[in-house]
mmCIF file of N, CA and C in Angstrom:
data_model
loop_
_atom_site.group_PDB
_atom_site.id
_atom_site.type_symbol
_atom_site.label_atom_id
_atom_site.label_comp_id
_atom_site.label_asym_id
_atom_site.label_seq_id
_atom_site.Cartn_x
_atom_site.Cartn_y
_atom_site.Cartn_z
ATOM 1 N N MET S 1 4.113 -76.262 25.273
ATOM 2 C CA MET S 1 4.048 -75.589 26.706
ATOM 3 C C MET S 1 3.386 -74.238 26.455
ATOM 4 N N LYS S 2 3.977 -73.630 25.518
ATOM 5 C CA LYS S 2 3.421 -72.011 25.315
ATOM 6 C C LYS S 2 1.996 -72.115 24.904
ATOM 7 N N LEU S 3 1.630 -73.138 24.040
ATOM 8 C CA LEU S 3 0.113 -73.335 23.651
ATOM 9 C C LEU S 3 -0.641 -73.573 24.907
ATOM 10 N N PHE S 4 -0.160 -74.340 25.920
ATOM 11 C CA PHE S 4 -1.078 -74.586 27.035
ATOM 12 C C PHE S 4 -1.108 -73.235 27.920
ATOM 13 N N GLN S 5 0.015 -72.459 27.819
ATOM 14 C CA GLN S 5 -0.152 -71.152 28.769
ATOM 15 C C GLN S 5 -1.046 -70.235 28.062
ATOM 16 N N THR S 6 -1.111 -70.275 26.796
ATOM 17 C CA THR S 6 -1.883 -69.362 25.762
ATOM 18 C C THR S 6 -3.424 -69.689 26.183
ATOM 19 N N LEU S 7 -3.506 -70.942 26.175
ATOM 20 C CA LEU S 7 -4.911 -71.400 26.439
ATOM 21 C C LEU S 7 -5.482 -71.009 27.624
ATOM 22 N N LYS S 8 -4.609 -71.395 28.659
ATOM 23 C CA LYS S 8 -5.061 -71.138 30.228
ATOM 24 C C LYS S 8 -5.208 -69.514 30.214
ATOM 25 N N ASN S 9 -4.588 -68.661 29.689
ATOM 26 C CA ASN S 9 -4.636 -67.021 29.625
ATOM 27 C C ASN S 9 -6.041 -66.806 29.147
ATOM 28 N N LYS S 10 -6.410 -67.396 27.977
ATOM 29 C CA LYS S 10 -7.656 -67.081 27.380
ATOM 30 C C LYS S 10 -8.756 -67.627 28.265
ATOM 31 N N ILE S 11 -8.775 -68.782 28.984
ATOM 32 C CA ILE S 11 -9.860 -69.252 29.755
ATOM 33 C C ILE S 11 -9.926 -68.244 31.036
ATOM 34 N N MET S 12 -8.688 -67.916 31.582
ATOM 35 C CA MET S 12 -8.825 -67.062 32.633
ATOM 36 C C MET S 12 -9.385 -65.639 32.197
ATOM 37 N N ALA S 13 -9.268 -65.168 31.101
ATOM 38 C CA ALA S 13 -9.650 -64.057 30.736
ATOM 39 C C ALA S 13 -11.209 -64.019 30.437
ATOM 40 N N PHE S 14 -11.715 -65.300 29.936
ATOM 41 C CA PHE S 14 -13.054 -65.545 29.817
ATOM 42 C C PHE S 14 -13.791 -65.416 31.282
ATOM 43 N N ALA S 15 -13.170 -65.926 32.206
ATOM 44 C CA ALA S 15 -13.869 -66.105 33.537
ATOM 45 C C ALA S 15 -13.851 -64.542 34.225
ATOM 46 N N GLU S 16 -13.020 -63.740 33.741
ATOM 47 C CA GLU S 16 -13.039 -62.335 34.303
ATOM 48 C C GLU S 16 -14.556 -61.799 33.849
ATOM 49 N N ILE S 17 -15.206 -62.223 32.940
ATOM 50 C CA ILE S 17 -16.547 -61.636 32.612
ATOM 51 C C ILE S 17 -17.434 -61.754 33.676
ATOM 52 N N PHE S 18 -17.359 -62.933 34.359
ATOM 53 C CA PHE S 18 -18.403 -63.261 35.362
ATOM 54 C C PHE S 18 -18.016 -62.749 36.879
ATOM 55 N N LYS S 19 -16.893 -61.978 36.893
ATOM 56 C CA LYS S 19 -16.555 -61.290 38.233
ATOM 57 C C LYS S 19 -17.427 -60.017 38.459
ATOM 58 N N ASP S 20 -17.671 -59.631 39.731
ATOM 59 C CA ASP S 20 -18.409 -58.431 40.076
ATOM 60 C C ASP S 20 -17.710 -57.156 39.417
ATOM 61 N N SER S 21 -16.625 -57.089 39.320
ATOM 62 C CA SER S 21 -15.809 -55.993 38.911
ATOM 63 C C SER S 21 -15.191 -56.262 37.640
ATOM 64 N N ASN S 22 -15.769 -55.991 36.498
ATOM 65 C CA ASN S 22 -15.191 -56.177 35.317
ATOM 66 C C ASN S 22 -15.503 -55.053 34.318
ATOM 67 N N ASP S 23 -14.971 -54.934 33.137
ATOM 68 C CA ASP S 23 -15.128 -53.868 32.212
ATOM 69 C C ASP S 23 -16.248 -54.254 31.160
ATOM 70 N N TYR S 24 -17.002 -55.364 31.311
ATOM 71 C CA TYR S 24 -17.911 -55.734 30.215
ATOM 72 C C TYR S 24 -19.338 -55.362 30.840
ATOM 73 N N ASN S 25 -20.219 -54.945 29.781
ATOM 74 C CA ASN S 25 -21.499 -54.750 29.994
ATOM 75 C C ASN S 25 -22.391 -56.119 29.619
ATOM 76 N N GLU S 26 -22.754 -56.762 30.837
ATOM 77 C CA GLU S 26 -23.234 -58.155 30.522
ATOM 78 C C GLU S 26 -24.654 -57.871 29.789
ATOM 79 N N LYS S 27 -25.483 -56.977 30.082
ATOM 80 C CA LYS S 27 -26.625 -56.765 29.346
ATOM 81 C C LYS S 27 -26.435 -56.630 27.806
ATOM 82 N N THR S 28 -25.390 -55.896 27.503
ATOM 83 C CA THR S 28 -25.214 -55.709 26.088
ATOM 84 C C THR S 28 -24.798 -56.972 25.454
ATOM 85 N N ILE S 29 -23.934 -57.845 26.085
ATOM 86 C CA ILE S 29 -23.560 -58.931 25.470
ATOM 87 C C ILE S 29 -24.824 -59.949 25.283
ATOM 88 N N ILE S 30 -25.689 -60.193 26.332
ATOM 89 C CA ILE S 30 -26.779 -61.018 26.335
ATOM 90 C C ILE S 30 -27.703 -60.460 25.277
ATOM 91 N N GLY S 31 -27.840 -59.301 25.104
ATOM 92 C CA GLY S 31 -28.613 -58.580 24.102
ATOM 93 C C GLY S 31 -28.245 -58.773 22.695
ATOM 94 N N PHE S 32 -26.939 -58.768 22.406
ATOM 95 C CA PHE S 32 -26.482 -59.019 21.135
ATOM 96 C C PHE S 32 -26.590 -60.596 20.850
ATOM 97 N N ILE S 33 -26.343 -61.301 21.884
ATOM 98 C CA ILE S 33 -26.347 -62.759 21.480
ATOM 99 C C ILE S 33 -27.865 -63.283 21.072
ATOM 100 N N SER S 34 -28.770 -62.588 21.690
ATOM 101 C CA SER S 34 -30.394 -62.683 21.571
ATOM 102 C C SER S 34 -30.597 -62.310 20.286
ATOM 103 N N PHE S 35 -30.218 -60.973 19.852
ATOM 104 C CA PHE S 35 -30.442 -60.323 18.631
ATOM 105 C C PHE S 35 -29.823 -61.304 17.497
ATOM 106 N N ALA S 36 -28.672 -61.957 17.694
ATOM 107 C CA ALA S 36 -28.021 -62.815 16.789
ATOM 108 C C ALA S 36 -28.837 -64.064 16.358
ATOM 109 N N VAL S 37 -29.362 -64.688 17.552
ATOM 110 C CA VAL S 37 -30.215 -65.965 17.489
ATOM 111 C C VAL S 37 -31.531 -65.369 16.588
ATOM 112 N N MET S 38 -31.971 -64.289 16.908
ATOM 113 C CA MET S 38 -33.179 -63.979 16.100
ATOM 114 C C MET S 38 -33.008 -63.782 14.739
ATOM 115 N N ILE S 39 -31.931 -63.191 14.437
ATOM 116 C CA ILE S 39 -31.453 -62.903 13.034
ATOM 117 C C ILE S 39 -31.303 -64.273 12.216
ATOM 118 N N LEU S 40 -30.625 -65.225 13.060
ATOM 119 C CA LEU S 40 -30.343 -66.656 12.490
ATOM 120 C C LEU S 40 -31.663 -67.207 12.205
ATOM 121 N N VAL S 41 -32.716 -67.181 13.074
ATOM 122 C CA VAL S 41 -33.925 -67.924 12.919
ATOM 123 C C VAL S 41 -34.686 -67.300 11.744
ATOM 124 N N MET S 42 -34.776 -66.124 11.655
ATOM 125 C CA MET S 42 -35.277 -65.228 10.422
ATOM 126 C C MET S 42 -34.799 -65.817 9.170
ATOM 127 N N ILE S 43 -33.292 -65.866 9.040
ATOM 128 C CA ILE S 43 -32.760 -66.275 7.833
ATOM 129 C C ILE S 43 -33.073 -67.683 7.588
ATOM 130 N N ALA S 44 -33.076 -68.557 8.624
ATOM 131 C CA ALA S 44 -33.576 -69.962 8.327
ATOM 132 C C ALA S 44 -34.920 -70.005 7.875
ATOM 133 N N ASP S 45 -35.875 -69.087 8.429
ATOM 134 C CA ASP S 45 -37.319 -69.115 7.886
ATOM 135 C C ASP S 45 -37.352 -68.750 6.573
ATOM 136 N N VAL S 46 -36.570 -67.709 6.098
ATOM 137 C CA VAL S 46 -36.496 -67.190 4.751
ATOM 138 C C VAL S 46 -35.956 -68.314 3.731
ATOM 139 N N ILE S 47 -34.936 -69.014 4.267
ATOM 140 C CA ILE S 47 -34.495 -70.078 3.269
ATOM 141 C C ILE S 47 -35.480 -71.324 3.213
ATOM 142 N N THR S 48 -36.176 -71.671 4.421
ATOM 143 C CA THR S 48 -37.003 -72.895 4.334
ATOM 144 C C THR S 48 -38.351 -72.511 3.601
ATOM 145 N N GLY S 49 -38.663 -71.234 3.671
ATOM 146 C CA GLY S 49 -39.801 -70.703 2.736
ATOM 147 C C GLY S 49 -39.472 -70.662 1.402
ATOM 148 N N TRP S 50 -38.245 -70.486 0.988
ATOM 149 C CA TRP S 50 -37.897 -70.291 -0.379
ATOM 150 C C TRP S 50 -37.820 -71.774 -0.863
ATOM 151 N N VAL S 51 -37.515 -72.768 -0.078
ATOM 152 C CA VAL S 51 -37.446 -74.151 -0.392
ATOM 153 C C VAL S 51 -38.799 -74.742 -0.569
ATOM 154 N N GLY S 52 -39.820 -74.078 0.192
ATOM 155 C CA GLY S 52 -41.237 -74.484 0.021
ATOM 156 C C GLY S 52 -41.712 -75.217 1.340
ATOM 157 N N LYS S 53 -40.827 -75.057 2.367
ATOM 158 C CA LYS S 53 -41.337 -75.888 3.760
ATOM 159 C C LYS S 53 -41.530 -74.742 4.699
ATOM 160 N N ASP S 54 -42.378 -75.159 5.595
ATOM 161 C CA ASP S 54 -42.521 -74.075 6.731
ATOM 162 C C ASP S 54 -41.510 -74.340 7.726
ATOM 163 N N LEU S 55 -41.012 -73.445 8.493
ATOM 164 C CA LEU S 55 -40.094 -73.440 9.671
ATOM 165 C C LEU S 55 -41.120 -73.176 10.763
ATOM 166 N N VAL S 56 -41.310 -73.890 11.754
ATOM 167 C CA VAL S 56 -42.158 -73.828 12.932
ATOM 168 C C VAL S 56 -41.484 -73.378 13.980
ATOM 169 N N VAL S 57 -41.753 -72.046 14.307
ATOM 170 C CA VAL S 57 -40.907 -71.576 15.671
ATOM 171 C C VAL S 57 -42.146 -71.345 16.501
ATOM 172 N N ASN S 58 -41.897 -71.834 17.718
ATOM 173 C CA ASN S 58 -42.903 -71.572 18.705
ATOM 174 C C ASN S 58 -42.975 -70.244 19.008
ATOM 175 N N GLU S 59 -44.121 -69.431 19.286
ATOM 176 C CA GLU S 59 -44.377 -68.006 19.352
ATOM 177 C C GLU S 59 -43.587 -67.712 20.687
ATOM 178 N N PHE S 60 -43.834 -68.517 21.606
ATOM 179 C CA PHE S 60 -43.416 -68.208 23.046
ATOM 180 C C PHE S 60 -41.865 -68.148 23.085
ATOM 181 N N ILE S 61 -40.993 -69.062 22.390
ATOM 182 C CA ILE S 61 -39.651 -69.021 22.145
ATOM 183 C C ILE S 61 -39.145 -67.614 21.604
ATOM 184 N N TYR S 62 -39.813 -67.433 20.433
ATOM 185 C CA TYR S 62 -39.374 -66.231 19.795
ATOM 186 C C TYR S 62 -39.672 -64.902 20.624
ATOM 187 N N ASN S 63 -40.754 -64.900 21.266
ATOM 188 C CA ASN S 63 -41.130 -63.873 22.083
ATOM 189 C C ASN S 63 -40.212 -63.630 23.173
ATOM 190 N N SER S 64 -39.728 -64.724 23.707
ATOM 191 C CA SER S 64 -38.755 -64.629 24.841
ATOM 192 C C SER S 64 -37.493 -63.972 24.378
ATOM 193 N N PHE S 65 -36.859 -64.282 23.217
ATOM 194 C CA PHE S 65 -35.694 -63.684 22.443
ATOM 195 C C PHE S 65 -36.011 -62.228 22.301
ATOM 196 N N LEU S 66 -37.059 -61.889 21.920
ATOM 197 C CA LEU S 66 -37.701 -60.463 21.568
ATOM 198 C C LEU S 66 -37.579 -59.727 22.786
ATOM 199 N N PHE S 67 -38.030 -60.143 23.784
ATOM 200 C CA PHE S 67 -37.995 -59.389 25.044
ATOM 201 C C PHE S 67 -36.779 -59.476 25.644
ATOM 202 N N VAL S 68 -35.840 -60.219 25.658
ATOM 203 C CA VAL S 68 -34.461 -60.303 26.105
ATOM 204 C C VAL S 68 -33.675 -59.178 25.330
ATOM 205 N N THR S 69 -34.078 -59.155 23.927
ATOM 206 C CA THR S 69 -33.283 -58.138 23.139
ATOM 207 C C THR S 69 -33.801 -56.879 23.461
ATOM 208 N N LEU S 70 -34.883 -56.558 23.707
ATOM 209 C CA LEU S 70 -35.554 -55.252 23.902
ATOM 210 C C LEU S 70 -35.269 -54.847 25.258
ATOM 211 N N GLY S 71 -35.081 -55.762 26.136
ATOM 212 C CA GLY S 71 -34.791 -55.418 27.621
ATOM 213 C C GLY S 71 -33.475 -55.015 27.977
#
């Protein structure tokens, strides 16, 4: 029962992020996630290049993450 209560509290705490009055900066969170995705794609690109295969990343998708990160 205590596990259920702990899980419920964590879910409710996560829901607090989406309320109008919270202590989180949503722009920072989204920017960090976008930056992390860009880093993961670049690491995958380096690894696939090292193996000898090309990793095809659509330029439109990469630029979208770039603009979200810089914005």
